[in-house]
Tab-separated table of C-alpha atoms in Angstrom:
chain	number	residue	atom	x	y	z
A	1496	MET	CA	-17.502	19.827	-29.789
A	1497	THR	CA	-19.101	19.676	-26.368
A	1498	PRO	CA	-20.486	23.030	-25.212
A	1499	GLN	CA	-18.609	24.733	-22.414
A	1500	THR	CA	-20.531	26.150	-19.484
A	1501	GLN	CA	-19.506	29.721	-18.915
A	1502	PRO	CA	-21.075	32.471	-16.821
A	1503	TRP	CA	-21.765	35.826	-18.407
A	1504	LYS	CA	-18.911	38.223	-18.895
A	1505	SER	CA	-19.797	41.295	-16.879
A	1506	ILE	CA	-19.118	45.010	-17.108
A	1507	PHE	CA	-19.729	45.483	-13.387
A	1508	GLY	CA	-16.698	46.780	-11.563
A	1509	SER	CA	-14.798	47.029	-14.825
A	1510	LYS	CA	-12.961	50.107	-15.996
A	1511	LYS	CA	-13.911	49.211	-19.589
A	1512	THR	CA	-16.657	51.206	-21.209
A	1513	ALA	CA	-19.764	49.398	-22.393
A	1514	HIS	CA	-18.638	50.027	-25.981
A	1515	THR	CA	-15.361	48.211	-25.402
A	1516	SER	CA	-17.135	45.414	-23.564
A	1517	LEU	CA	-19.537	44.908	-26.460
A	1518	ARG	CA	-16.689	43.373	-28.441
A	1519	GLU	CA	-17.281	40.257	-26.347
A	1520	PRO	CA	-19.992	37.986	-27.721
A	1521	TRP	CA	-22.162	38.511	-24.643
A	1522	ILE	CA	-22.148	40.530	-21.453
A	1523	ASN	CA	-24.355	40.642	-18.375
A	1524	LEU	CA	-26.000	44.020	-17.956
A	1525	ARG	CA	-28.160	43.394	-14.891
A	1526	GLY	CA	-28.253	46.488	-12.723
A	1527	SER	CA	-26.617	48.694	-15.332
A	1528	ARG	CA	-28.001	51.391	-17.580
A	1529	SER	CA	-31.075	50.889	-19.750
A	1530	ASN	CA	-30.888	48.670	-22.809
A	1531	SER	CA	-31.326	51.723	-25.029
A	1532	SER	CA	-28.387	53.579	-23.521
A	1533	ILE	CA	-26.156	50.502	-23.847
A	1534	ALA	CA	-27.232	50.141	-27.491
A	1535	ALA	CA	-26.449	53.830	-28.010
A	1536	SER	CA	-22.973	53.339	-26.558
A	1537	ALA	CA	-22.359	50.661	-29.204
A	1538	LEU	CA	-24.069	52.306	-32.180
A	1539	GLY	CA	-24.218	56.010	-31.382
A	1540	SER	CA	-26.886	58.349	-30.062
A	1541	ASP	CA	-29.190	57.686	-33.043
A	1542	ALA	CA	-29.719	54.030	-31.997
A	1543	ARG	CA	-33.384	53.106	-31.785
A	1544	THR	CA	-35.472	49.997	-31.244
A	1545	VAL	CA	-36.471	48.473	-34.582
A	1546	GLN	CA	-37.985	45.134	-33.560
A	1547	ALA	CA	-38.712	42.950	-30.548
A	1548	VAL	CA	-39.665	39.286	-30.251
A	1549	LEU	CA	-40.781	37.364	-27.178
A	1550	PHE	CA	-39.605	33.750	-27.131
A	1551	ASP	CA	-41.770	31.728	-24.744
A	1552	LYS	CA	-40.663	28.110	-24.405
A	1553	THR	CA	-42.929	25.929	-22.301
A	1554	ALA	CA	-43.342	22.178	-21.797
A	1555	ALA	CA	-45.910	22.268	-24.628
A	1556	ARG	CA	-43.855	24.586	-26.903
A	1557	ASN	CA	-40.257	23.411	-26.651
A	1558	TRP	CA	-38.024	23.650	-29.712
A	1559	ALA	CA	-34.385	23.531	-30.734
A	1560	LEU	CA	-32.611	25.479	-33.464
A	1561	GLY	CA	-29.554	24.534	-35.475
A	1562	TRP	CA	-26.568	26.843	-35.820
A	1563	HIS	CA	-27.525	30.018	-37.673
A	1564	GLN	CA	-26.914	33.722	-37.943
A	1565	ASP	CA	-29.919	35.973	-37.393
A	1566	ARG	CA	-30.047	37.760	-40.746
A	1567	THR	CA	-33.641	38.876	-41.252
A	1568	ILE	CA	-35.391	42.073	-40.263
A	1569	LEU	CA	-39.076	42.975	-39.994
A	1570	VAL	CA	-40.298	45.539	-42.509
A	1571	GLU	CA	-43.683	47.135	-43.240
A	1572	HIS	CA	-44.091	46.074	-46.873
A	1573	TYR	CA	-42.502	44.013	-49.603
A	1574	ALA	CA	-40.424	46.114	-52.003
A	1575	ASP	CA	-38.415	45.035	-55.014
A	1576	ILE	CA	-35.061	46.572	-54.106
A	1577	ASP	CA	-31.528	45.431	-54.936
A	1578	GLY	CA	-29.704	43.594	-52.167
A	1579	PHE	CA	-32.843	42.714	-50.181
A	1580	GLY	CA	-33.967	39.097	-50.215
A	1581	PRO	CA	-35.111	36.484	-49.887
A	1582	TRP	CA	-38.461	37.690	-48.557
A	1583	THR	CA	-40.745	35.683	-46.255
A	1584	VAL	CA	-43.946	36.212	-44.293
A	1585	LYS	CA	-44.096	34.661	-40.806
A	1586	ALA	CA	-47.074	35.162	-38.498
A	1587	GLY	CA	-48.310	37.819	-40.937
A	1588	LEU	CA	-45.089	39.859	-40.691
A	1589	ASN	CA	-42.868	40.705	-43.677
A	1590	GLN	CA	-39.286	39.583	-43.152
A	1591	VAL	CA	-36.319	40.102	-45.418
A	1592	GLU	CA	-32.591	39.508	-45.407
A	1593	PRO	CA	-31.043	42.967	-45.955
A	1594	PRO	CA	-27.527	43.718	-47.183
A	1595	PHE	CA	-24.994	42.716	-44.522
A	1596	ALA	CA	-23.934	46.367	-44.123
A	1597	ILE	CA	-27.306	47.015	-42.444
A	1598	LEU	CA	-26.924	44.063	-40.055
A	1599	GLU	CA	-23.475	45.361	-39.087
A	1600	ARG	CA	-25.136	48.565	-37.818
A	1601	MET	CA	-27.433	46.675	-35.430
A	1602	VAL	CA	-27.125	45.133	-31.974
A	1603	THR	CA	-29.435	42.689	-30.232
A	1604	THR	CA	-30.235	42.391	-26.546
A	1605	ARG	CA	-31.844	39.417	-24.832
A	1606	VAL	CA	-33.747	40.221	-21.629
A	1607	HIS	CA	-34.140	37.056	-19.549
A	1608	LEU	CA	-37.538	36.903	-17.862
A	1609	ASP	CA	-36.777	33.468	-16.386
A	1610	PRO	CA	-33.538	31.873	-15.156
A	1611	VAL	CA	-31.630	29.789	-17.696
A	1612	ASP	CA	-29.444	26.934	-16.446
A	1613	THR	CA	-27.702	24.194	-18.407
A	1614	THR	CA	-30.967	22.255	-18.874
A	1615	ASN	CA	-33.292	25.155	-19.737
A	1616	ALA	CA	-32.291	25.877	-23.338
A	1617	PRO	CA	-29.353	28.268	-22.822
A	1618	LEU	CA	-28.130	30.292	-25.760
A	1619	ARG	CA	-25.024	28.788	-27.331
A	1620	ILE	CA	-22.690	31.342	-28.883
A	1621	VAL	CA	-19.640	30.890	-31.063
A	1622	PRO	CA	-17.333	33.720	-29.897
A	1623	GLY	CA	-16.255	36.013	-32.727
A	1624	SER	CA	-18.468	34.351	-35.346
A	1625	HIS	CA	-19.941	37.754	-36.264
A	1626	ARG	CA	-16.565	39.183	-37.294
A	1627	PRO	CA	-16.168	37.453	-40.700
A	1628	GLY	CA	-19.639	38.608	-41.817
A	1629	ARG	CA	-22.156	36.349	-43.505
A	1630	LEU	CA	-21.091	32.714	-43.062
A	1631	ARG	CA	-21.635	30.016	-45.643
A	1632	GLU	CA	-23.613	27.069	-44.276
A	1633	ALA	CA	-20.736	24.702	-45.078
A	1634	SER	CA	-18.269	26.701	-42.930
A	1635	ILE	CA	-20.355	26.857	-39.731
A	1636	GLU	CA	-19.403	23.430	-38.366
A	1637	HIS	CA	-15.679	24.221	-38.760
A	1638	ILE	CA	-16.060	27.606	-37.043
A	1639	VAL	CA	-17.946	26.010	-34.131
A	1640	GLU	CA	-15.237	23.361	-33.781
A	1641	ASP	CA	-12.461	25.964	-33.964
A	1642	ARG	CA	-13.894	28.614	-31.599
A	1643	GLY	CA	-15.950	26.573	-29.131
A	1644	GLU	CA	-19.525	27.087	-28.044
A	1645	PRO	CA	-19.969	28.373	-24.485
A	1646	LEU	CA	-23.400	28.161	-22.900
A	1647	CYS	CA	-24.797	31.525	-21.811
A	1648	LEU	CA	-26.418	30.946	-18.447
A	1649	ALA	CA	-28.635	33.679	-17.026
A	1650	ASN	CA	-30.582	34.681	-13.948
A	1651	ARG	CA	-33.961	36.367	-14.157
A	1652	GLY	CA	-33.332	39.985	-15.132
A	1653	ASP	CA	-30.008	39.378	-16.873
A	1654	VAL	CA	-29.581	41.145	-20.195
A	1655	CYS	CA	-27.091	40.122	-22.841
A	1656	PHE	CA	-25.941	41.553	-26.095
A	1657	TYR	CA	-25.480	39.077	-28.429
A	1658	ALA	CA	-26.667	31.658	-31.978
A	1659	THR	CA	-28.429	28.739	-31.270
A	1660	THR	CA	-30.514	27.355	-28.482
A	1661	GLY	CA	-31.539	23.821	-27.738
A	1662	ALA	CA	-34.756	22.480	-26.348
A	1663	ALA	CA	-35.199	22.545	-22.573
A	1664	ASN	CA	-34.619	19.164	-20.970
A	1665	PRO	CA	-36.832	18.556	-19.049
A	1666	PRO	CA	-39.232	20.985	-20.762
A	1667	ARG	CA	-40.128	24.019	-18.630
A	1668	ARG	CA	-40.791	27.698	-19.125
A	1669	ARG	CA	-38.033	29.923	-20.496
A	1670	ARG	CA	-39.028	33.390	-21.681
A	1671	VAL	CA	-36.626	35.769	-23.389
A	1672	LEU	CA	-37.440	39.160	-24.877
A	1673	GLN	CA	-35.120	39.806	-27.807
A	1674	ILE	CA	-34.808	43.475	-28.807
A	1675	ASP	CA	-32.977	44.680	-31.906
A	1676	TYR	CA	-31.552	48.188	-32.225
A	1677	ALA	CA	-30.306	49.957	-35.356
A	1678	VAL	CA	-28.729	53.267	-36.193
A	1679	ILE	CA	-29.482	53.216	-39.902
A	1680	ASP	CA	-32.547	54.029	-41.983
A	1681	LEU	CA	-33.528	51.519	-44.637
A	1682	PRO	CA	-33.450	52.657	-48.269
A	1683	LYS	CA	-36.835	53.847	-49.526
A	1684	PRO	CA	-39.381	52.380	-50.042
A	1685	VAL	CA	-38.372	49.787	-47.381
A	1686	ARG	CA	-39.267	50.846	-43.816
A	1687	TRP	CA	-38.683	49.200	-40.453
A	1688	HIS	CA	-41.814	47.455	-39.192
A	1689	GLY	CA	-41.240	48.920	-35.728
A	1690	VAL	CA	-42.165	47.648	-32.292
């Protein structure tokens, strides 16, 4: 299916609350409350930042990702605990796939530090693909075909709640700060790595 170009859905001027709006796969939050307060409106007042990653695509570092669900979290140490795994270490950081019930109690924001147009590696989202939970690899292509894949275009300063991105063509800088929030503690001895 060919991606559709679609501007951000916005909560500006809307009578919907941020919590209701978060049911959409993405929203533009530029000029609204802080990321933390928006995360709290989705998860509750105990929401806190648990990890952050800066993606910095340049002409020299330009990559594409296939369709995937973000299912790993950063933790302090490896621990042999039921439901957690597989474990990996990337850039010296311990990552693990937790039980899906933990991922369901998280939200992710993407803060755009640079504008993203159709040629600068926009995020491609399959609307509603988070609702059925963990997807089998074999079902992803059918879900993409069935639900479409709008491109999420952004101006500098736009923030979205959230997925794949392509490589920029032609390659140029595209920086995005991705921040994950959670409202749940991990079972001991597993602990969030933190920011």
